[in-house]
C-alpha atoms as a PDB file:
ATOM      1  CA  MET A   1    -119.387  -6.067-280.881  1.00  0.00           C
ATOM      2  CA  ARG A   2    -121.091  -2.670-280.609  1.00  0.00           C
ATOM      3  CA  SER A   3    -121.863  -0.747-283.541  1.00  0.00           C
ATOM      4  CA  ARG A   4    -123.889   1.928-285.116  1.00  0.00           C
ATOM      5  CA  LYS A   5    -125.407   1.677-288.663  1.00  0.00           C
ATOM      6  CA  SER A   6    -126.528   4.407-291.025  1.00  0.00           C
ATOM      7  CA  LEU A   7    -127.618   5.262-294.409  1.00  0.00           C
ATOM      8  CA  PRO A   8    -126.301   8.097-296.340  1.00  0.00           C
ATOM      9  CA  PRO A   9    -128.599  11.233-295.554  1.00  0.00           C
ATOM     10  CA  PRO A  10    -130.834  12.682-298.110  1.00  0.00           C
ATOM     11  CA  PRO A  11    -130.244  16.294-298.801  1.00  0.00           C
ATOM     12  CA  LEU A  12    -131.051  18.543-295.837  1.00  0.00           C
ATOM     13  CA  LEU A  13    -131.811  15.289-293.681  1.00  0.00           C
ATOM     14  CA  PHE A  14    -129.077  14.293-291.234  1.00  0.00           C
ATOM     15  CA  GLU A  15    -130.703  11.410-289.103  1.00  0.00           C
ATOM     16  CA  GLN A  16    -129.206   7.905-289.230  1.00  0.00           C
ATOM     17  CA  VAL A  17    -131.360   4.923-290.242  1.00  0.00           C
ATOM     18  CA  SER A  18    -131.097   1.361-288.887  1.00  0.00           C
ATOM     19  CA  LEU A  19    -129.582  -0.750-291.501  1.00  0.00           C
ATOM     20  CA  ASP A  20    -130.895  -4.713-290.712  1.00  0.00           C
ATOM     21  CA  TRP A  21    -129.490  -6.008-293.876  1.00  0.00           C
ATOM     22  CA  HIS A  22    -125.913  -6.305-295.628  1.00  0.00           C
ATOM     23  CA  PRO A  23    -126.079  -5.670-299.400  1.00  0.00           C
ATOM     24  CA  PRO A  24    -123.870  -8.281-301.349  1.00  0.00           C
ATOM     25  CA  GLY A  25    -120.710  -6.674-302.785  1.00  0.00           C
ATOM     26  CA  LEU A  26    -117.525  -4.982-301.904  1.00  0.00           C
ATOM     27  CA  VAL A  27    -116.747  -3.855-298.297  1.00  0.00           C
ATOM     28  CA  ALA A  28    -114.391  -1.094-297.611  1.00  0.00           C
ATOM     29  CA  GLY A  29    -112.616  -0.543-294.123  1.00  0.00           C
ATOM     30  CA  VAL A  30    -111.499   2.850-293.049  1.00  0.00           C
ATOM     31  CA  ASP A  31    -109.462   4.242-290.100  1.00  0.00           C
ATOM     32  CA  GLU A  32    -107.231   7.317-289.268  1.00  0.00           C
ATOM     33  CA  ALA A  33    -104.182   7.922-287.664  1.00  0.00           C
ATOM     34  CA  GLY A  34    -102.875  11.193-286.123  1.00  0.00           C
ATOM     35  CA  ARG A  35    -105.825  12.740-284.217  1.00  0.00           C
ATOM     36  CA  GLY A  36    -104.065  13.137-280.958  1.00  0.00           C
ATOM     37  CA  PRO A  37    -100.522  14.660-282.050  1.00  0.00           C
ATOM     38  CA  LEU A  38     -99.912  18.394-281.654  1.00  0.00           C
ATOM     39  CA  ALA A  39     -98.491  18.605-285.342  1.00  0.00           C
ATOM     40  CA  GLY A  40     -99.039  17.295-288.878  1.00  0.00           C
ATOM     41  CA  PRO A  41    -101.977  16.117-290.946  1.00  0.00           C
ATOM     42  CA  VAL A  42    -104.575  13.724-289.769  1.00  0.00           C
ATOM     43  CA  VAL A  43    -104.604  10.757-292.211  1.00  0.00           C
ATOM     44  CA  ALA A  44    -107.136   8.353-293.102  1.00  0.00           C
ATOM     45  CA  ALA A  45    -107.193   5.063-295.154  1.00  0.00           C
ATOM     46  CA  ALA A  46    -109.708   2.979-296.987  1.00  0.00           C
ATOM     47  CA  VAL A  47    -109.222  -0.511-298.121  1.00  0.00           C
ATOM     48  CA  ILE A  48    -111.118  -3.096-299.997  1.00  0.00           C
ATOM     49  CA  LEU A  49    -109.456  -6.548-299.543  1.00  0.00           C
ATOM     50  CA  ASP A  50    -109.400  -9.399-301.662  1.00  0.00           C
ATOM     51  CA  ASP A  51    -110.798 -12.589-300.417  1.00  0.00           C
ATOM     52  CA  LEU A  52    -108.726 -14.559-302.884  1.00  0.00           C
ATOM     53  CA  ARG A  53    -105.602 -13.086-301.405  1.00  0.00           C
ATOM     54  CA  PRO A  54    -105.735 -13.170-297.816  1.00  0.00           C
ATOM     55  CA  ILE A  55    -103.213 -11.165-295.665  1.00  0.00           C
ATOM     56  CA  ALA A  56    -101.980 -12.969-292.271  1.00  0.00           C
ATOM     57  CA  GLY A  57    -101.341 -11.196-289.297  1.00  0.00           C
ATOM     58  CA  LEU A  58    -103.596  -7.776-289.674  1.00  0.00           C
ATOM     59  CA  ASP A  59    -104.721  -6.328-286.453  1.00  0.00           C
ATOM     60  CA  ASP A  60    -104.750  -2.872-284.802  1.00  0.00           C
ATOM     61  CA  SER A  61    -101.590  -1.023-285.872  1.00  0.00           C
ATOM     62  CA  LYS A  62    -101.052   0.024-282.410  1.00  0.00           C
ATOM     63  CA  LYS A  63    -100.397  -3.691-281.606  1.00  0.00           C
ATOM     64  CA  LEU A  64     -98.025  -4.163-284.278  1.00  0.00           C
ATOM     65  CA  THR A  65     -94.202  -3.291-284.250  1.00  0.00           C
ATOM     66  CA  ALA A  66     -92.988  -0.613-286.715  1.00  0.00           C
ATOM     67  CA  LEU A  67     -91.228  -3.380-288.628  1.00  0.00           C
ATOM     68  CA  ARG A  68     -94.318  -5.510-289.083  1.00  0.00           C
ATOM     69  CA  ARG A  69     -96.381  -2.473-289.805  1.00  0.00           C
ATOM     70  CA  GLU A  70     -93.781  -1.605-292.796  1.00  0.00           C
ATOM     71  CA  ALA A  71     -93.975  -5.142-293.982  1.00  0.00           C
ATOM     72  CA  LEU A  72     -97.726  -5.247-293.854  1.00  0.00           C
ATOM     73  CA  PHE A  73     -98.022  -2.054-295.590  1.00  0.00           C
ATOM     74  CA  ASP A  74     -96.407  -3.366-298.801  1.00  0.00           C
ATOM     75  CA  GLU A  75     -98.254  -6.360-298.514  1.00  0.00           C
ATOM     76  CA  ILE A  76    -101.624  -4.610-298.164  1.00  0.00           C
ATOM     77  CA  ARG A  77    -100.794  -2.475-301.307  1.00  0.00           C
ATOM     78  CA  ALA A  78     -99.896  -5.643-303.282  1.00  0.00           C
ATOM     79  CA  LYS A  79    -102.784  -7.685-302.486  1.00  0.00           C
ATOM     80  CA  ALA A  80    -105.832  -5.471-301.802  1.00  0.00           C
ATOM     81  CA  LEU A  81    -108.511  -4.973-304.526  1.00  0.00           C
ATOM     82  CA  CYS A  82    -107.893  -1.312-303.957  1.00  0.00           C
ATOM     83  CA  PHE A  83    -106.985   1.409-301.375  1.00  0.00           C
ATOM     84  CA  ALA A  84    -106.583   4.885-301.098  1.00  0.00           C
ATOM     85  CA  ILE A  85    -104.946   7.248-298.438  1.00  0.00           C
ATOM     86  CA  ALA A  86    -105.892  10.718-297.644  1.00  0.00           C
ATOM     87  CA  GLU A  87    -105.290  13.599-295.547  1.00  0.00           C
ATOM     88  CA  ALA A  88    -106.886  16.803-293.824  1.00  0.00           C
ATOM     89  CA  SER A  89    -104.106  19.386-293.466  1.00  0.00           C
ATOM     90  CA  VAL A  90    -103.081  21.231-290.280  1.00  0.00           C
ATOM     91  CA  GLU A  91    -104.905  24.181-291.739  1.00  0.00           C
ATOM     92  CA  GLU A  92    -108.121  22.129-292.049  1.00  0.00           C
ATOM     93  CA  ILE A  93    -107.728  20.869-288.472  1.00  0.00           C
ATOM     94  CA  ASP A  94    -107.259  24.288-287.002  1.00  0.00           C
ATOM     95  CA  GLN A  95    -110.332  25.546-288.977  1.00  0.00           C
ATOM     96  CA  LEU A  96    -112.550  22.644-288.646  1.00  0.00           C
ATOM     97  CA  ASN A  97    -111.603  20.979-285.220  1.00  0.00           C
ATOM     98  CA  ILE A  98    -109.630  17.652-285.314  1.00  0.00           C
ATOM     99  CA  LEU A  99    -113.165  15.440-285.346  1.00  0.00           C
ATOM    100  CA  GLN A 100    -114.472  17.294-288.381  1.00  0.00           C
ATOM    101  CA  ALA A 101    -110.963  16.956-290.070  1.00  0.00           C
ATOM    102  CA  THR A 102    -110.760  13.387-289.255  1.00  0.00           C
ATOM    103  CA  LEU A 103    -114.052  12.847-291.043  1.00  0.00           C
ATOM    104  CA  LEU A 104    -113.189  14.784-294.081  1.00  0.00           C
ATOM    105  CA  ALA A 105    -109.912  12.629-294.359  1.00  0.00           C
ATOM    106  CA  MET A 106    -112.106   9.673-294.190  1.00  0.00           C
ATOM    107  CA  ARG A 107    -114.567  10.850-296.723  1.00  0.00           C
ATOM    108  CA  ARG A 108    -111.656  11.474-298.845  1.00  0.00           C
ATOM    109  CA  ALA A 109    -110.373   8.190-298.759  1.00  0.00           C
ATOM    110  CA  VAL A 110    -113.275   6.377-299.223  1.00  0.00           C
ATOM    111  CA  MET A 111    -114.100   8.720-302.589  1.00  0.00           C
ATOM    112  CA  GLY A 112    -110.537   7.911-303.734  1.00  0.00           C
ATOM    113  CA  LEU A 113    -110.839   3.998-303.969  1.00  0.00           C
ATOM    114  CA  ARG A 114    -110.759   2.923-307.648  1.00  0.00           C
ATOM    115  CA  LEU A 115    -113.706   0.511-306.900  1.00  0.00           C
ATOM    116  CA  LYS A 116    -116.845   1.897-305.220  1.00  0.00           C
ATOM    117  CA  PRO A 117    -118.046  -0.266-302.114  1.00  0.00           C
ATOM    118  CA  VAL A 118    -121.711  -1.224-301.527  1.00  0.00           C
ATOM    119  CA  ARG A 119    -120.856  -0.856-297.774  1.00  0.00           C
ATOM    120  CA  VAL A 120    -118.019   0.889-295.319  1.00  0.00           C
ATOM    121  CA  LEU A 121    -117.156  -0.003-291.998  1.00  0.00           C
ATOM    122  CA  VAL A 122    -115.402   2.755-290.125  1.00  0.00           C
ATOM    123  CA  ASP A 123    -113.450   2.439-286.864  1.00  0.00           C
ATOM    124  CA  GLY A 124    -114.799   4.184-283.914  1.00  0.00           C
ATOM    125  CA  ASN A 125    -118.133   5.659-283.077  1.00  0.00           C
ATOM    126  CA  GLN A 126    -118.480   8.493-285.528  1.00  0.00           C
ATOM    127  CA  LEU A 127    -119.202   8.293-289.318  1.00  0.00           C
ATOM    128  CA  PRO A 128    -118.048  10.643-292.249  1.00  0.00           C
ATOM    129  CA  ARG A 129    -120.987  11.587-294.731  1.00  0.00           C
ATOM    130  CA  LEU A 130    -120.878   9.255-297.304  1.00  0.00           C
ATOM    131  CA  ASP A 131    -122.990   8.126-300.474  1.00  0.00           C
ATOM    132  CA  VAL A 132    -122.991   4.430-299.559  1.00  0.00           C
ATOM    133  CA  PRO A 133    -124.355   2.631-296.256  1.00  0.00           C
ATOM    134  CA  SER A 134    -121.869   2.774-293.420  1.00  0.00           C
ATOM    135  CA  GLU A 135    -121.168   1.532-290.156  1.00  0.00           C
ATOM    136  CA  ALA A 136    -119.137   2.580-287.212  1.00  0.00           C
ATOM    137  CA  ILE A 137    -117.615  -0.113-285.157  1.00  0.00           C
ATOM    138  CA  VAL A 138    -115.984   0.503-281.914  1.00  0.00           C
ATOM    139  CA  LYS A 139    -112.544  -1.200-281.785  1.00  0.00           C
ATOM    140  CA  GLY A 140    -113.085  -2.061-285.371  1.00  0.00           C
ATOM    141  CA  ASP A 141    -109.225  -1.962-286.166  1.00  0.00           C
ATOM    142  CA  ALA A 142    -109.019  -5.121-284.023  1.00  0.00           C
ATOM    143  CA  LEU A 143    -111.969  -6.968-285.137  1.00  0.00           C
ATOM    144  CA  VAL A 144    -112.499  -6.297-288.940  1.00  0.00           C
ATOM    145  CA  LYS A 145    -109.657  -7.249-291.219  1.00  0.00           C
ATOM    146  CA  SER A 146    -110.266  -4.494-293.781  1.00  0.00           C
ATOM    147  CA  ILE A 147    -110.185  -1.770-290.884  1.00  0.00           C
ATOM    148  CA  SER A 148    -107.061  -3.478-289.506  1.00  0.00           C
ATOM    149  CA  ALA A 149    -105.500  -2.930-293.190  1.00  0.00           C
ATOM    150  CA  ALA A 150    -106.753   0.602-293.234  1.00  0.00           C
ATOM    151  CA  SER A 151    -105.197   1.467-289.736  1.00  0.00           C
ATOM    152  CA  ILE A 152    -101.994   0.111-290.872  1.00  0.00           C
ATOM    153  CA  LEU A 153    -101.885   1.997-294.013  1.00  0.00           C
ATOM    154  CA  ALA A 154    -102.630   5.240-292.254  1.00  0.00           C
ATOM    155  CA  LYS A 155    -100.147   4.877-289.316  1.00  0.00           C
ATOM    156  CA  VAL A 156     -97.329   3.969-291.690  1.00  0.00           C
ATOM    157  CA  HIS A 157     -98.165   6.835-294.079  1.00  0.00           C
ATOM    158  CA  ARG A 158     -98.186   9.407-291.027  1.00  0.00           C
ATOM    159  CA  ASP A 159     -95.118   7.869-289.719  1.00  0.00           C
ATOM    160  CA  ARG A 160     -93.163   8.452-292.766  1.00  0.00           C
ATOM    161  CA  TRP A 161     -94.446  12.115-292.970  1.00  0.00           C
ATOM    162  CA  CYS A 162     -93.051  12.433-289.493  1.00  0.00           C
ATOM    163  CA  ASN A 163     -89.627  11.118-290.335  1.00  0.00           C
ATOM    164  CA  GLU A 164     -89.509  13.388-293.515  1.00  0.00           C
ATOM    165  CA  VAL A 165     -90.282  16.422-291.495  1.00  0.00           C
ATOM    166  CA  HIS A 166     -87.646  15.344-289.007  1.00  0.00           C
ATOM    167  CA  GLU A 167     -85.129  16.005-291.798  1.00  0.00           C
ATOM    168  CA  HIS A 168     -86.354  19.657-291.972  1.00  0.00           C
ATOM    169  CA  PHE A 169     -86.935  20.336-288.327  1.00  0.00           C
ATOM    170  CA  PRO A 170     -84.660  17.911-286.275  1.00  0.00           C
ATOM    171  CA  HIS A 171     -84.714  20.078-283.283  1.00  0.00           C
ATOM    172  CA  TYR A 172     -88.397  18.889-282.560  1.00  0.00           C
ATOM    173  CA  GLY A 173     -87.607  15.043-282.530  1.00  0.00           C
ATOM    174  CA  PHE A 174     -90.694  14.256-284.653  1.00  0.00           C
ATOM    175  CA  SER A 175     -88.934  10.947-285.861  1.00  0.00           C
ATOM    176  CA  ALA A 176     -89.102   9.600-282.062  1.00  0.00           C
ATOM    177  CA  HIS A 177     -92.302  11.081-280.858  1.00  0.00           C
ATOM    178  CA  LYS A 178     -94.192  11.201-284.155  1.00  0.00           C
ATOM    179  CA  GLY A 179     -95.865  14.523-282.978  1.00  0.00           C
ATOM    180  CA  TYR A 180     -97.376  13.602-279.729  1.00  0.00           C
ATOM    181  CA  GLY A 181     -96.990  16.108-276.786  1.00  0.00           C
ATOM    182  CA  THR A 182     -94.261  13.885-274.951  1.00  0.00           C
ATOM    183  CA  VAL A 183     -91.825  15.677-272.476  1.00  0.00           C
ATOM    184  CA  VAL A 184     -89.326  16.287-275.165  1.00  0.00           C
ATOM    185  CA  HIS A 185     -91.737  17.643-277.697  1.00  0.00           C
ATOM    186  CA  MET A 186     -93.038  20.036-275.109  1.00  0.00           C
ATOM    187  CA  GLU A 187     -89.593  21.058-274.219  1.00  0.00           C
ATOM    188  CA  ALA A 188     -88.527  21.699-277.913  1.00  0.00           C
ATOM    189  CA  LEU A 189     -91.942  23.710-278.313  1.00  0.00           C
ATOM    190  CA  ARG A 190     -91.045  26.109-275.455  1.00  0.00           C
ATOM    191  CA  ALA A 191     -87.315  26.568-276.533  1.00  0.00           C
ATOM    192  CA  HIS A 192     -88.019  27.203-280.332  1.00  0.00           C
ATOM    193  CA  GLY A 193     -91.657  27.898-280.509  1.00  0.00           C
ATOM    194  CA  ALA A 194     -94.134  26.297-283.217  1.00  0.00           C
ATOM    195  CA  CYS A 195     -93.118  25.308-286.536  1.00  0.00           C
ATOM    196  CA  ILE A 196     -95.343  25.579-289.999  1.00  0.00           C
ATOM    197  CA  HIS A 197     -96.630  21.876-288.936  1.00  0.00           C
ATOM    198  CA  HIS A 198     -97.919  22.583-285.560  1.00  0.00           C
ATOM    199  CA  ARG A 199    -101.741  22.722-284.812  1.00  0.00           C
ATOM    200  CA  ARG A 200    -102.423  25.960-283.243  1.00  0.00           C
ATOM    201  CA  SER A 201    -105.698  25.199-282.212  1.00  0.00           C
ATOM    202  CA  PHE A 202    -104.393  22.388-279.748  1.00  0.00           C
ATOM    203  CA  ALA A 203    -104.010  23.786-276.383  1.00  0.00           C
ATOM    204  CA  PRO A 204    -100.623  22.894-275.613  1.00  0.00           C
ATOM    205  CA  VAL A 205     -99.437  24.489-278.937  1.00  0.00           C
ATOM    206  CA  ALA A 206    -101.531  27.554-277.923  1.00  0.00           C
ATOM    207  CA  GLN A 207    -100.442  28.038-274.698  1.00  0.00           C
ATOM    208  CA  VAL A 208     -96.760  28.044-275.881  1.00  0.00           C
ATOM    209  CA  LEU A 209     -97.467  30.509-278.346  1.00  0.00           C
ATOM    210  CA  VAL A 210     -99.300  32.673-275.604  1.00  0.00           C
ATOM    211  CA  GLN A 211     -96.226  32.264-273.442  1.00  0.00           C
ATOM    212  CA  SER A 212     -93.806  33.140-276.247  1.00  0.00           C
ATOM    213  CA  SER A 213     -95.812  36.317-277.303  1.00  0.00           C
ATOM    214  CA  SER A 214     -95.917  37.517-273.665  1.00  0.00           C
ATOM    215  CA  SER A 215     -92.451  37.060-273.504  1.00  0.00           C
ATOM    216  CA  SER A 216     -91.504  38.950-276.518  1.00  0.00           C
ATOM    217  CA  LEU A 217     -93.809  41.836-275.309  1.00  0.00           C
ATOM    218  CA  SER A 218     -91.985  42.085-272.085  1.00  0.00           C
ATOM    219  CA  VAL A 219     -88.699  42.288-273.674  1.00  0.00           C
ATOM    220  CA  SER A 220     -89.726  44.797-276.315  1.00  0.00           C
ATOM    221  CA  GLN A 221     -91.325  46.914-273.061  1.00  0.00           C
ATOM    222  CA  GLY A 222     -88.231  46.524-271.334  1.00  0.00           C
ATOM    223  CA  ILE A 223     -86.172  47.631-274.182  1.00  0.00           C
ATOM    224  CA  GLY A 224     -88.504  50.740-274.930  1.00  0.00           C
ATOM    225  CA  ALA A 225     -88.581  51.696-271.231  1.00  0.00           C
END
């Protein structure tokens, strides 16, 4: 299992330090959902599981059916020692970039935990800035139960957001494609332009906006000629 370990950096120092021991105490798992879509917030969750209340079937959320994720979502919330779900907004994604916004959402999730962990395990190969020792674990959502639980919470939360937005913007089809750049979504973008939830900094959205602007300019020039 590949991983990278770190201690939180002191002020003005950002190098990562090798951690060769694991302090006893509560361990939180962290994962995100929504880095790839063209619209909506990126969501992160942090979970501290209760060893005395095991949850069967935890796995990478992408490997589970939507029905199974929904069931596990409720079970995790009921049995975990504590959990937190946080977001970074579309505006923050466009201002910071998607990586930094994702790390911000992860930091918010960890800071939102009712209990403070002594160690944080994060899916992937990047770490948010935290004030506790942390470790990045590649494919951690399939290897570490607390990260699996976090991936399920984040995924279900974001899918529910997409379903709610679909009620207000049904012509984009958010409930089906969940914001990803599918053929249907791109056709809707070209037909209707971008809505308030689209990420302007993402190339496919930016290209559609430029094309729409160029078309409007051409029509305006034609009318004035």
